[in-house]
Amino acid sequence: MIIDRLARALDDRLRLSPITRRALAKIFPDHWTFMLGEIALYSFVALIATGVYLTFFFDASSADRVYHGDYAPLDGASTSAAYVSTVRLSWDVRAGLLIRQTHHWAALLFVAAILLHLIRIFFTGAFRKPRELNWLIGLTMFLLALANGFTGYSMPDDLLSGLGLRIIVSVVESIPLVGTWLVALAIDGEFPSDALIPRMFITHVLLVPAVLVALVSLHLGILVRQKHSQFPGPGRTEHNVVGSRFWPSYTLRSLALFAWVLAVLFALGGLVQINPIWLYGPFAPSQSSSPSQPDWYVVWGDGALRLFPPWEFRIAGYLVPQPFWPGVVLGAVTFLALYAWPFVERWRTGDRRPHQLLDRPRDHPVRLAVGITALTFFAVLAIAGGDDILARLLGVPVYDLLGLFRVLVLVLPLLAGLVAYLIARALRRGDAASLGELTRADLRRAGGAAPVQRGDEGGPETPAPDRPGERIELWPEGGLWRWRYRDEAGHVVLTGNRALRSEEEAVEASRLAYPGVDRVVVPGPPPPPPPGRVRTTLRRWGHAAAAGSLLLGLLIDRRRRGGDRGPQPPEPAEPESPPADEPATPGGRT
């Protein structure tokens, strides 16, 4: 009763019911991959909730403190306030270790969910018009998540995180001309400085989360405004969304996912140990731990630093040290390529139409090959970041593994990209519905081999419609759109038998009829076919017959009119009036 009255009062003043009704009726697709973005969102909520709890006990200072607590090996030791407060959180604060480890696992899941979400968007083409802006926002959030994860990982001032900070400072210092200036500006002096931990704390708990909250809000606002993309399927077009309403079905499903995310994170925080800084010890600039690896989302940078050759040279007298190329150039080129990819693909394909239906990865072999190549490359770098652990487990010299990884990082990505390209072409050209149904004949056709013979037909199999020269052509006609399929090599032109209401519907109908033909042009209506000899002769005879018939009809009509005006009897003369002075006789006679 009270809630109902409050709702009515707010609606009377703010007129929220139309907006709420429209929002509750919004349709969301049911495919499970759309939940990756929600997992990232709920991990971010868990990060904020656990992070607020941790700020009450963490002392962001590098000043000396003496630890007195339940962890006996450190009792009475003097270390930095950041390290002492983190150990106290782990051993002396009620539920401190649970919250701290849950926070760490939430950070790992947050970055992983964003990465998987971006991979799904890349391979399905969800970054195309009109969603380029959301692609850029998602990439920026991924960068901020990496930065915030690294600062949170480094704030406890333990030996492992201090070693990672030393590496990242060296990478920034390797930038020619401005590197040392940037480091001095960021940490207020040389490493390690007293301002380093407080500045990382402000960045970690205030600056980056505020920007992330703004970007998440903008991301969701654009999503609501543009509506969801969806995979092709029965009843799904470029103009609708097939799925579940926001209320109640999708809301209940999303809340259940939120509960599962929290349950998994707290279970990991309570049962799976992570980042035990009391075992690493406090940071000392003269010490380092081995073997040592950072969190998974930055371990690829460690692997790149290990694999890159020790090349150093000078440009205009300025030294370009070895960490610059794997530490700065590699990451910068990767993210610049990701930021530019939607626009590069649009320029390469000439496709400027808005897309609401997603692609299957097989439909774009080049995009799939580029993505698989990049993922394999960074996977090899991440594994190479643990070469010292692998050397210990396998009992082989670490330099032997280093040489092996240097070969694999160059060869394996190219092989993986080539295999992905051939498989995508085979799936696209052949009749196989999935990877397990591929045959050798499909793979031979994908590699450009001669067409195979079909036993039931006895002739060569018709190549799939993705050869050069094949395209779909569209044109408007009287407010409707028509389409035709053209194969220039085979001299085949087939026109669709039904006009569509829009260009998007015509494209969808053509792709349903000819899957795999991605080149779409709008050349205008087709010219009329040239008339043949028989048609020309008949047309001339028809024109002559029509002209003769018209002339004959005119002559007959003119002759008929002339015959109707033949000799006529004279008309009787009118009687004259008698003179005025002459008397008239009876009977009218004089």
Coordinates of C-alpha atoms in Angstrom, one line a residue:
M1 CA 0.0 0.0 0.0
I2 CA 2.7 2.5 1.0
I3 CA 5.0 1.5 -1.9
D4 CA 2.0 1.8 -4.3
R5 CA 1.2 5.3 -3.1
L6 CA 4.8 6.4 -3.3
A7 CA 5.0 5.1 -6.9
R8 CA 1.8 6.9 -7.8
A9 CA 3.1 10.1 -6.2
L10 CA 6.4 10.0 -8.1
D11 CA 4.6 9.2 -11.4
D12 CA 2.2 12.1 -10.9
R13 CA 5.2 14.5 -10.5
L14 CA 7.8 13.0 -12.9
R15 CA 5.7 11.1 -15.5
L16 CA 7.9 8.0 -15.3
S17 CA 5.3 5.4 -16.3
P18 CA 5.8 5.7 -20.1
I19 CA 9.5 5.5 -19.8
T20 CA 9.3 2.6 -17.3
R21 CA 6.8 0.7 -19.4
R22 CA 9.0 1.1 -22.5
A23 CA 12.1 -0.1 -20.6
L24 CA 10.3 -3.1 -19.1
A25 CA 9.1 -4.2 -22.6
K26 CA 12.6 -4.1 -24.1
I27 CA 13.6 -7.4 -25.8
F28 CA 17.0 -9.1 -25.1
P29 CA 18.4 -12.0 -27.1
D30 CA 18.6 -15.3 -25.4
H31 CA 22.0 -16.4 -26.7
W32 CA 24.5 -17.2 -23.8
T33 CA 27.3 -15.1 -25.3
F34 CA 25.4 -12.0 -24.5
M35 CA 25.9 -12.8 -20.8
L36 CA 29.6 -12.2 -21.0
G37 CA 29.1 -8.4 -20.8
E38 CA 26.8 -8.9 -17.8
I39 CA 29.4 -11.1 -16.1
A40 CA 31.9 -8.2 -16.5
L41 CA 29.3 -5.8 -15.1
Y42 CA 28.6 -7.9 -12.0
S43 CA 32.3 -8.5 -11.4
F44 CA 32.7 -4.7 -11.4
V45 CA 29.9 -4.4 -8.9
A46 CA 31.7 -7.0 -6.7
L47 CA 35.0 -5.1 -7.1
I48 CA 33.4 -1.9 -5.9
A49 CA 31.7 -3.6 -2.9
T50 CA 34.8 -5.4 -1.7
G51 CA 37.0 -2.5 -2.5
V52 CA 35.0 -0.2 -0.3
Y53 CA 35.5 -2.6 2.6
L54 CA 39.3 -2.9 2.0
T55 CA 39.8 0.9 1.9
F56 CA 38.8 1.1 5.6
F57 CA 41.8 -1.0 6.6
F58 CA 44.5 -0.3 3.9
D59 CA 47.1 2.3 4.7
A60 CA 48.4 3.8 1.4
S61 CA 51.8 4.9 2.7
S62 CA 55.4 3.9 2.3
A63 CA 56.3 5.1 5.8
D64 CA 57.8 2.6 8.2
R65 CA 55.5 0.6 10.4
V66 CA 56.1 -2.2 12.9
Y67 CA 53.8 -5.2 12.5
H68 CA 52.3 -6.8 15.6
G69 CA 49.7 -9.5 14.9
D70 CA 48.9 -13.1 14.4
Y71 CA 51.4 -13.8 11.6
A72 CA 54.3 -14.8 13.8
P73 CA 57.2 -14.7 11.2
L74 CA 56.6 -11.0 10.7
D75 CA 55.7 -10.0 14.3
G76 CA 57.9 -7.1 15.3
A77 CA 59.3 -6.5 11.8
S78 CA 59.5 -2.9 10.5
T79 CA 58.2 -2.6 6.9
S80 CA 56.1 -0.1 4.9
A81 CA 52.6 0.8 6.1
A82 CA 51.1 -0.5 2.9
Y83 CA 52.6 -4.0 3.4
V84 CA 51.8 -4.0 7.2
S85 CA 48.2 -3.1 6.6
T86 CA 47.8 -5.7 3.9
V87 CA 49.2 -8.4 6.2
R88 CA 46.9 -7.3 9.0
L89 CA 44.0 -7.4 6.6
S90 CA 44.9 -11.0 5.7
W91 CA 45.5 -12.2 9.3
D92 CA 44.0 -10.0 11.9
V93 CA 40.9 -8.3 10.4
R94 CA 37.6 -10.3 10.6
A95 CA 36.8 -11.6 7.1
G96 CA 39.7 -9.5 5.8
L97 CA 41.4 -12.4 3.9
L98 CA 38.0 -13.5 2.4
I99 CA 37.2 -9.9 1.1
R100 CA 40.8 -9.3 -0.1
Q101 CA 41.0 -12.6 -2.1
T102 CA 37.4 -12.1 -3.4
H103 CA 38.5 -8.7 -4.6
H104 CA 41.5 -10.1 -6.4
W105 CA 39.4 -12.9 -8.1
A106 CA 36.8 -10.4 -9.1
A107 CA 39.5 -8.3 -10.8
L108 CA 40.7 -11.4 -12.7
L109 CA 37.2 -12.3 -13.7
F110 CA 36.4 -8.7 -14.7
V111 CA 39.3 -8.5 -17.1
A112 CA 38.6 -12.0 -18.5
A113 CA 34.9 -11.3 -19.1
I114 CA 35.7 -8.0 -20.9
L115 CA 38.3 -9.8 -23.1
L116 CA 35.9 -12.7 -24.0
H117 CA 33.2 -10.1 -24.7
L118 CA 35.5 -8.2 -27.0
I119 CA 36.5 -11.5 -28.8
R120 CA 32.8 -12.4 -29.4
I121 CA 32.2 -8.9 -30.7
F122 CA 35.2 -9.1 -33.0
F123 CA 34.5 -12.5 -34.6
T124 CA 30.8 -11.8 -35.1
G125 CA 31.2 -8.4 -36.6
A126 CA 29.2 -6.6 -33.8
F127 CA 31.6 -3.6 -34.1
R128 CA 30.1 -2.6 -37.5
K129 CA 27.8 0.3 -38.1
P130 CA 26.0 1.6 -36.0
R131 CA 28.1 0.2 -33.0
E132 CA 31.6 1.6 -33.7
L133 CA 31.3 3.9 -30.7
N134 CA 30.5 1.1 -28.3
W135 CA 33.5 -0.9 -29.7
L136 CA 35.7 2.1 -28.9
I137 CA 34.2 2.5 -25.4
G138 CA 34.7 -1.2 -24.7
L139 CA 38.3 -1.1 -25.7
T140 CA 38.9 1.9 -23.5
M141 CA 37.3 0.0 -20.6
F142 CA 39.5 -2.9 -21.2
L143 CA 42.6 -0.7 -21.1
L144 CA 41.4 0.9 -17.9
A145 CA 40.7 -2.5 -16.4
L146 CA 44.3 -3.6 -17.2
A147 CA 45.7 -0.4 -15.6
N148 CA 43.5 -0.6 -12.5
G149 CA 44.3 -4.3 -12.0
F150 CA 48.0 -3.6 -12.2
T151 CA 47.8 -0.7 -9.7
G152 CA 45.8 -2.7 -7.3
Y153 CA 48.2 -5.7 -7.6
S154 CA 51.1 -3.3 -6.9
M155 CA 49.8 -1.4 -3.9
P156 CA 50.6 -4.0 -1.2
D157 CA 54.3 -3.2 -1.6
D158 CA 55.4 -6.8 -1.5
L159 CA 58.5 -8.2 -3.2
L160 CA 56.6 -9.6 -6.2
S161 CA 54.6 -6.5 -6.9
G162 CA 57.6 -4.3 -6.4
L163 CA 59.5 -6.3 -9.0
G164 CA 56.6 -5.7 -11.4
L165 CA 56.7 -2.0 -10.7
R166 CA 60.4 -1.9 -11.3
I167 CA 59.8 -3.5 -14.7
I168 CA 57.0 -1.2 -15.8
V169 CA 59.0 1.9 -14.7
S170 CA 61.9 0.7 -16.8
V171 CA 59.6 0.2 -19.8
V172 CA 58.3 3.7 -19.5
E173 CA 61.8 5.1 -19.1
S174 CA 62.8 3.3 -22.3
I175 CA 60.6 5.8 -24.4
P176 CA 63.0 8.1 -26.2
L177 CA 63.1 11.8 -25.2
V178 CA 60.1 11.7 -22.8
G179 CA 60.4 8.5 -20.8
T180 CA 62.4 9.7 -17.8
W181 CA 60.2 12.8 -17.7
L182 CA 57.0 10.8 -17.6
V183 CA 58.3 8.6 -14.8
A184 CA 59.4 11.6 -12.7
L185 CA 56.0 13.2 -13.3
A186 CA 54.1 10.1 -12.3
I187 CA 56.0 9.0 -9.2
D188 CA 57.4 12.4 -8.2
G189 CA 61.0 11.4 -8.4
E190 CA 63.1 8.3 -8.9
F191 CA 61.8 4.8 -8.2
P192 CA 61.0 3.9 -5.5
S193 CA 59.5 7.2 -4.3
D194 CA 57.4 8.0 -1.3
A195 CA 54.6 9.4 -3.5
L196 CA 54.3 6.2 -5.6
I197 CA 51.9 4.2 -3.3
P198 CA 49.6 7.1 -2.4
R199 CA 49.3 8.1 -6.1
M200 CA 48.5 4.5 -7.1
F201 CA 45.9 4.4 -4.4
I202 CA 44.1 7.6 -5.6
T203 CA 44.3 6.3 -9.2
H204 CA 43.0 2.8 -8.2
V205 CA 40.1 3.8 -5.9
L206 CA 39.0 7.2 -7.4
L207 CA 40.2 8.2 -10.9
V208 CA 39.9 4.9 -12.9
P209 CA 36.7 3.7 -11.2
A210 CA 35.0 7.0 -11.8
V211 CA 35.9 6.9 -15.5
L212 CA 34.8 3.2 -15.6
V213 CA 31.4 4.0 -14.1
A214 CA 30.9 6.8 -16.6
L215 CA 31.9 4.6 -19.5
V216 CA 29.7 1.7 -18.3
S217 CA 26.8 4.0 -18.1
L218 CA 27.4 5.4 -21.6
H219 CA 27.9 1.9 -22.9
L220 CA 24.6 0.7 -21.5
G221 CA 22.8 3.9 -22.6
I222 CA 24.0 3.4 -26.2
L223 CA 23.0 -0.3 -26.0
V224 CA 19.4 0.6 -24.9
R225 CA 19.2 3.3 -27.6
Q226 CA 20.4 1.2 -30.5
K227 CA 18.9 -2.2 -29.3
H228 CA 20.7 -5.5 -29.2
S229 CA 22.3 -7.2 -32.1
Q230 CA 21.4 -10.8 -32.6
F231 CA 22.5 -14.0 -34.4
P232 CA 20.6 -14.9 -37.6
G233 CA 17.8 -17.4 -37.2
P234 CA 14.1 -18.0 -37.8
G235 CA 12.1 -14.9 -37.5
R236 CA 15.1 -12.7 -36.9
T237 CA 15.6 -9.7 -39.3
E238 CA 17.5 -6.5 -39.4
H239 CA 14.5 -4.7 -37.9
N240 CA 13.5 -6.8 -34.9
V241 CA 14.9 -8.5 -31.8
V242 CA 13.8 -12.0 -30.9
G243 CA 14.3 -13.0 -27.3
S244 CA 12.9 -12.4 -23.8
R245 CA 11.3 -9.2 -22.4
F246 CA 13.3 -7.3 -19.8
W247 CA 10.5 -7.9 -17.2
P248 CA 10.1 -10.5 -15.8
S249 CA 11.9 -13.3 -17.6
Y250 CA 15.2 -11.5 -18.5
T251 CA 15.3 -9.7 -15.1
L252 CA 15.0 -13.0 -13.2
R253 CA 17.6 -14.6 -15.4
S254 CA 20.0 -11.7 -15.0
L255 CA 19.6 -11.6 -11.2
A256 CA 20.3 -15.4 -11.1
L257 CA 23.5 -14.8 -13.0
F258 CA 24.4 -12.0 -10.6
A259 CA 23.9 -14.4 -7.7
W260 CA 26.0 -17.0 -9.4
V261 CA 28.8 -14.6 -10.1
L262 CA 28.9 -13.5 -6.4
A263 CA 28.7 -17.1 -5.2
V264 CA 31.6 -18.2 -7.4
L265 CA 33.7 -15.2 -6.5
F266 CA 33.2 -15.6 -2.7
A267 CA 33.8 -19.4 -3.0
L268 CA 37.1 -18.7 -4.8
G269 CA 38.0 -16.0 -2.2
G270 CA 37.3 -18.4 0.6
L271 CA 38.7 -21.6 -0.8
V272 CA 41.5 -20.8 -3.3
Q273 CA 44.5 -18.9 -2.1
I274 CA 45.8 -16.1 -4.3
N275 CA 48.6 -13.5 -3.9
P276 CA 49.9 -14.6 -0.5
I277 CA 52.1 -11.5 0.1
W278 CA 53.2 -12.7 3.5
L279 CA 55.1 -15.5 1.8
Y280 CA 56.7 -13.1 -0.7
G281 CA 57.9 -10.7 1.9
P282 CA 58.2 -6.9 1.8
F283 CA 59.7 -5.1 -1.2
A284 CA 63.4 -4.4 -1.2
P285 CA 65.1 -2.8 -4.3
S286 CA 68.1 -5.1 -4.1
Q287 CA 66.1 -8.3 -4.0
S288 CA 63.9 -10.2 -6.4
S289 CA 61.9 -13.4 -6.3
S290 CA 62.3 -16.3 -8.7
P291 CA 60.3 -17.8 -10.3
S292 CA 57.9 -14.8 -10.4
Q293 CA 55.0 -14.1 -12.7
P294 CA 52.4 -11.3 -12.6
D295 CA 48.6 -11.8 -13.1
W296 CA 47.6 -13.5 -16.4
Y297 CA 46.4 -10.3 -18.1
V298 CA 49.9 -8.7 -18.1
V299 CA 52.0 -11.8 -18.2
W300 CA 52.1 -11.5 -22.1
G301 CA 54.2 -8.3 -21.6
D302 CA 56.6 -10.2 -19.4
G303 CA 56.9 -12.9 -22.0
A304 CA 57.6 -10.3 -24.7
L305 CA 60.4 -8.8 -22.7
R306 CA 61.9 -12.3 -22.2
L307 CA 61.7 -13.3 -25.9
F308 CA 62.7 -10.1 -27.7
P309 CA 66.4 -10.0 -28.7
P310 CA 68.6 -7.5 -26.8
W311 CA 68.7 -4.9 -29.6
E312 CA 69.7 -1.4 -28.8
F313 CA 70.5 1.5 -31.1
R314 CA 70.6 5.3 -31.1
I315 CA 68.5 7.8 -33.0
A316 CA 69.9 11.3 -33.2
G317 CA 72.1 10.6 -30.3
Y318 CA 69.2 9.2 -28.1
L319 CA 69.4 5.6 -27.0
V320 CA 66.5 3.3 -27.8
P321 CA 66.9 0.5 -25.3
Q322 CA 65.6 -3.1 -25.7
P323 CA 62.5 -2.8 -23.5
F324 CA 61.0 -0.1 -25.8
W325 CA 60.0 -2.5 -28.6
P326 CA 58.3 -5.3 -26.7
G327 CA 57.1 -3.1 -23.8
V328 CA 55.8 0.0 -25.6
V329 CA 55.6 -0.6 -29.3
L330 CA 53.9 -4.0 -29.2
G331 CA 51.1 -2.9 -26.9
A332 CA 50.6 0.4 -28.6
V333 CA 50.4 -1.2 -32.1
T334 CA 48.0 -3.8 -30.8
F335 CA 45.5 -1.4 -29.3
L336 CA 45.8 1.1 -32.2
A337 CA 45.0 -1.7 -34.6
L338 CA 42.0 -2.7 -32.5
Y339 CA 40.7 0.9 -32.3
A340 CA 41.1 1.2 -36.1
W341 CA 39.7 -2.2 -37.1
P342 CA 36.0 -1.2 -37.7
F343 CA 37.0 1.6 -40.0
V344 CA 39.7 -0.4 -41.8
E345 CA 37.2 -3.2 -42.5
R346 CA 34.6 -0.8 -43.7
W347 CA 37.1 0.8 -46.0
R348 CA 38.3 -2.5 -47.3
T349 CA 34.8 -4.0 -47.9
G350 CA 32.9 -0.9 -48.8
D351 CA 30.1 -2.0 -46.5
R352 CA 28.6 1.2 -45.0
R353 CA 25.2 -0.3 -44.2
P354 CA 23.9 -0.6 -40.6
H355 CA 23.9 -4.2 -39.3
Q356 CA 21.7 -5.7 -36.6
L357 CA 22.3 -9.3 -37.5
L358 CA 25.7 -10.8 -36.5
D359 CA 28.0 -12.8 -38.7
R360 CA 29.1 -16.4 -38.2
P361 CA 32.9 -16.4 -37.9
R362 CA 33.2 -18.7 -40.9
D363 CA 31.5 -16.0 -43.1
H364 CA 34.6 -13.8 -42.9
P365 CA 37.7 -16.0 -43.2
V366 CA 40.2 -13.0 -43.3
R367 CA 38.8 -11.5 -40.0
L368 CA 38.8 -15.0 -38.4
A369 CA 42.4 -15.6 -39.5
V370 CA 43.6 -12.3 -38.2
G371 CA 41.9 -12.8 -34.9
I372 CA 43.2 -16.3 -34.4
T373 CA 46.8 -15.2 -35.4
A374 CA 46.7 -12.4 -32.8
L375 CA 45.3 -14.6 -30.0
T376 CA 47.8 -17.4 -30.7
F377 CA 50.6 -14.8 -30.7
F378 CA 49.7 -13.4 -27.3
A379 CA 49.0 -16.9 -25.9
V380 CA 52.6 -18.0 -26.8
L381 CA 53.9 -14.8 -25.1
A382 CA 51.9 -15.5 -22.0
I383 CA 53.2 -19.1 -21.8
A384 CA 56.7 -17.8 -22.4
G385 CA 56.3 -15.5 -19.4
G386 CA 56.4 -18.7 -17.3
D387 CA 59.5 -20.2 -18.9
D388 CA 61.4 -20.4 -15.6
I389 CA 58.5 -22.4 -14.0
L390 CA 58.3 -24.7 -17.1
A391 CA 62.1 -25.2 -17.0
R392 CA 61.8 -26.3 -13.3
L393 CA 58.9 -28.6 -14.0
L394 CA 60.4 -30.2 -17.1
G395 CA 63.9 -30.3 -15.8
V396 CA 65.4 -28.5 -18.9
P397 CA 67.6 -25.4 -19.1
V398 CA 65.6 -22.2 -19.3
Y399 CA 67.7 -21.0 -22.3
D400 CA 66.6 -24.0 -24.3
L401 CA 63.0 -23.1 -23.7
L402 CA 63.7 -19.5 -24.5
G403 CA 65.0 -20.5 -28.0
L404 CA 62.0 -22.7 -28.5
F405 CA 59.6 -20.0 -27.7
R406 CA 61.3 -17.5 -30.0
V407 CA 60.7 -19.9 -32.8
L408 CA 57.1 -20.7 -31.8
V409 CA 56.1 -17.0 -31.4
L410 CA 56.9 -16.5 -35.1
V411 CA 55.7 -19.7 -36.6
L412 CA 52.8 -20.9 -34.6
P413 CA 50.5 -17.8 -35.0
L414 CA 50.9 -17.9 -38.8
L415 CA 50.1 -21.6 -38.9
A416 CA 47.1 -21.2 -36.7
G417 CA 45.8 -18.2 -38.8
L418 CA 46.3 -20.2 -42.0
V419 CA 44.5 -23.2 -40.6
A420 CA 41.6 -21.0 -39.4
Y421 CA 41.4 -19.4 -42.8
L422 CA 41.2 -22.7 -44.6
I423 CA 38.7 -24.2 -42.2
A424 CA 36.5 -21.1 -42.5
R425 CA 36.6 -21.2 -46.3
A426 CA 35.8 -24.9 -46.2
L427 CA 32.8 -24.4 -43.9
R428 CA 31.7 -21.5 -46.1
R429 CA 32.0 -23.3 -49.4
G430 CA 31.0 -26.8 -48.4
D431 CA 27.9 -28.4 -47.0
A432 CA 29.3 -29.1 -43.5
A433 CA 27.3 -27.6 -40.8
S434 CA 30.0 -27.8 -38.2
L435 CA 33.7 -28.4 -37.8
G436 CA 33.2 -32.1 -37.1
E437 CA 31.4 -32.6 -40.5
L438 CA 34.3 -31.3 -42.6
T439 CA 35.7 -33.7 -45.2
R440 CA 38.9 -33.8 -47.2
A441 CA 37.0 -32.7 -50.3
D442 CA 35.8 -29.6 -48.4
L443 CA 39.4 -28.8 -47.3
R444 CA 40.7 -29.3 -50.9
R445 CA 38.1 -26.9 -52.2
A446 CA 39.1 -24.4 -49.6
G447 CA 42.7 -24.6 -50.7
G448 CA 41.8 -23.9 -54.3
A449 CA 42.1 -27.5 -55.5
A450 CA 40.2 -28.8 -58.6
P451 CA 36.5 -29.4 -58.0
V452 CA 35.7 -33.0 -57.0
Q453 CA 33.4 -35.3 -59.0
R454 CA 30.0 -36.2 -57.6
G455 CA 29.1 -39.9 -58.1
D456 CA 25.4 -39.2 -58.5
E457 CA 25.9 -36.5 -61.2
G458 CA 29.0 -37.6 -63.0
G459 CA 30.2 -34.0 -63.5
P460 CA 32.2 -31.4 -61.7
E461 CA 30.7 -29.9 -58.6
T462 CA 29.6 -26.3 -58.9
P463 CA 32.0 -24.0 -57.0
A464 CA 30.6 -22.2 -54.0
P465 CA 29.4 -18.6 -54.5
D466 CA 32.4 -16.8 -53.1
R467 CA 34.5 -16.7 -56.2
P468 CA 35.7 -13.4 -57.7
G469 CA 33.2 -11.8 -60.0
E470 CA 30.1 -12.9 -58.0
R471 CA 28.0 -10.3 -56.3
I472 CA 24.5 -9.3 -55.3
E473 CA 23.1 -6.2 -57.0
L474 CA 20.3 -4.0 -55.6
W475 CA 18.2 -1.2 -57.0
P476 CA 15.1 0.8 -56.0
E477 CA 12.0 0.5 -58.2
G478 CA 8.9 2.5 -57.4
G479 CA 9.5 2.7 -53.7
L480 CA 10.5 -0.9 -53.4
W481 CA 13.8 -2.7 -53.7
R482 CA 14.8 -5.5 -56.0
W483 CA 17.9 -7.7 -56.2
R484 CA 19.7 -10.0 -58.6
Y485 CA 22.6 -12.4 -58.4
R486 CA 25.3 -11.9 -61.0
D487 CA 28.2 -14.3 -61.9
E488 CA 30.4 -12.6 -64.4
A489 CA 32.7 -15.6 -65.0
G490 CA 29.7 -17.9 -65.6
H491 CA 27.6 -15.3 -67.4
V492 CA 24.7 -16.0 -65.0
V493 CA 22.2 -13.3 -63.9
L494 CA 19.3 -14.4 -61.7
T495 CA 16.7 -11.8 -60.5
G496 CA 14.7 -12.2 -57.3
N497 CA 11.0 -12.7 -58.0
R498 CA 9.8 -10.5 -55.1
A499 CA 10.2 -6.8 -54.4
L500 CA 11.1 -5.8 -50.8
R501 CA 10.2 -2.8 -48.8
S502 CA 13.8 -1.7 -47.9
E503 CA 17.4 -2.2 -48.9
E504 CA 18.1 -4.2 -45.7
E505 CA 15.3 -6.7 -46.5
A506 CA 16.6 -7.1 -50.0
V507 CA 20.2 -7.8 -48.7
E508 CA 18.8 -10.3 -46.2
A509 CA 16.8 -12.1 -48.8
S510 CA 19.7 -12.2 -51.2
R511 CA 22.1 -13.6 -48.6
L512 CA 19.5 -16.2 -47.6
A513 CA 19.3 -17.3 -51.2
Y514 CA 23.1 -17.1 -51.9
P515 CA 25.0 -17.5 -48.6
G516 CA 28.6 -16.5 -48.7
V517 CA 28.3 -13.8 -51.4
D518 CA 29.3 -10.8 -49.4
R519 CA 29.9 -8.3 -52.2
V520 CA 26.8 -6.1 -52.5
V521 CA 26.5 -3.2 -54.9
V522 CA 23.7 -0.8 -55.9
P523 CA 24.2 -0.3 -59.7
G524 CA 20.6 0.7 -60.5
P525 CA 17.8 -1.1 -62.4
P526 CA 19.0 -3.6 -65.1
P527 CA 18.8 -2.3 -68.7
P528 CA 16.1 -3.9 -70.9
P529 CA 17.4 -6.8 -73.0
P530 CA 18.0 -6.0 -76.7
P531 CA 15.3 -7.3 -79.0
G532 CA 16.0 -10.1 -81.3
R533 CA 15.3 -10.3 -85.1
V534 CA 12.0 -12.0 -84.8
R535 CA 10.8 -9.5 -82.2
T536 CA 12.1 -6.6 -84.3
T537 CA 10.3 -7.9 -87.4
L538 CA 7.1 -8.5 -85.6
R539 CA 7.3 -5.1 -83.9
R540 CA 7.8 -3.4 -87.3
W541 CA 4.9 -5.3 -88.9
G542 CA 2.8 -4.5 -85.9
H543 CA 3.6 -0.8 -86.3
A544 CA 2.9 -0.9 -90.0
A545 CA -0.4 -2.7 -89.6
A546 CA -1.5 -0.3 -86.9
A547 CA -0.6 2.7 -89.1
G548 CA -2.4 1.2 -92.1
S549 CA -5.5 0.3 -90.1
L550 CA -5.6 3.9 -88.8
L551 CA -5.3 5.4 -92.3
L552 CA -7.9 3.0 -93.7
G553 CA -10.3 3.8 -90.9
L554 CA -9.9 7.6 -91.6
L555 CA -10.5 7.1 -95.3
I556 CA -13.6 5.0 -94.7
D557 CA -15.0 7.5 -92.2
R558 CA -14.4 10.4 -94.6
R559 CA -16.1 8.6 -97.5
R560 CA -19.0 7.7 -95.3
R561 CA -19.5 11.4 -94.4
G562 CA -19.3 12.4 -98.0
G563 CA -22.0 9.9 -99.1
D564 CA -24.4 11.2 -96.4
R565 CA -24.3 14.7 -98.0
G566 CA -25.8 13.7 -101.5
P567 CA -28.5 15.7 -103.7
Q568 CA -31.4 17.0 -101.6
P569 CA -34.9 18.3 -102.7
P570 CA -35.3 22.2 -102.7
E571 CA -36.9 23.7 -99.7
P572 CA -40.3 25.5 -100.2
A573 CA -40.2 29.3 -100.5
E574 CA -41.7 31.4 -97.8
P575 CA -44.9 33.4 -98.9
E576 CA -44.5 37.1 -99.5
S577 CA -46.5 39.6 -97.5
P578 CA -49.0 41.7 -99.5
P579 CA -48.5 45.4 -99.9
A580 CA -49.9 47.6 -97.3
D581 CA -52.3 49.6 -99.7
E582 CA -53.7 46.4 -101.4
P583 CA -56.7 44.8 -99.6
A584 CA -56.4 41.2 -98.8
T585 CA -58.9 38.8 -100.4
P586 CA -60.7 36.2 -98.4
G587 CA -58.8 33.0 -98.1
G588 CA -55.5 34.9 -98.2
R589 CA -55.5 35.3 -102.0
T590 CA -55.3 38.7 -103.8

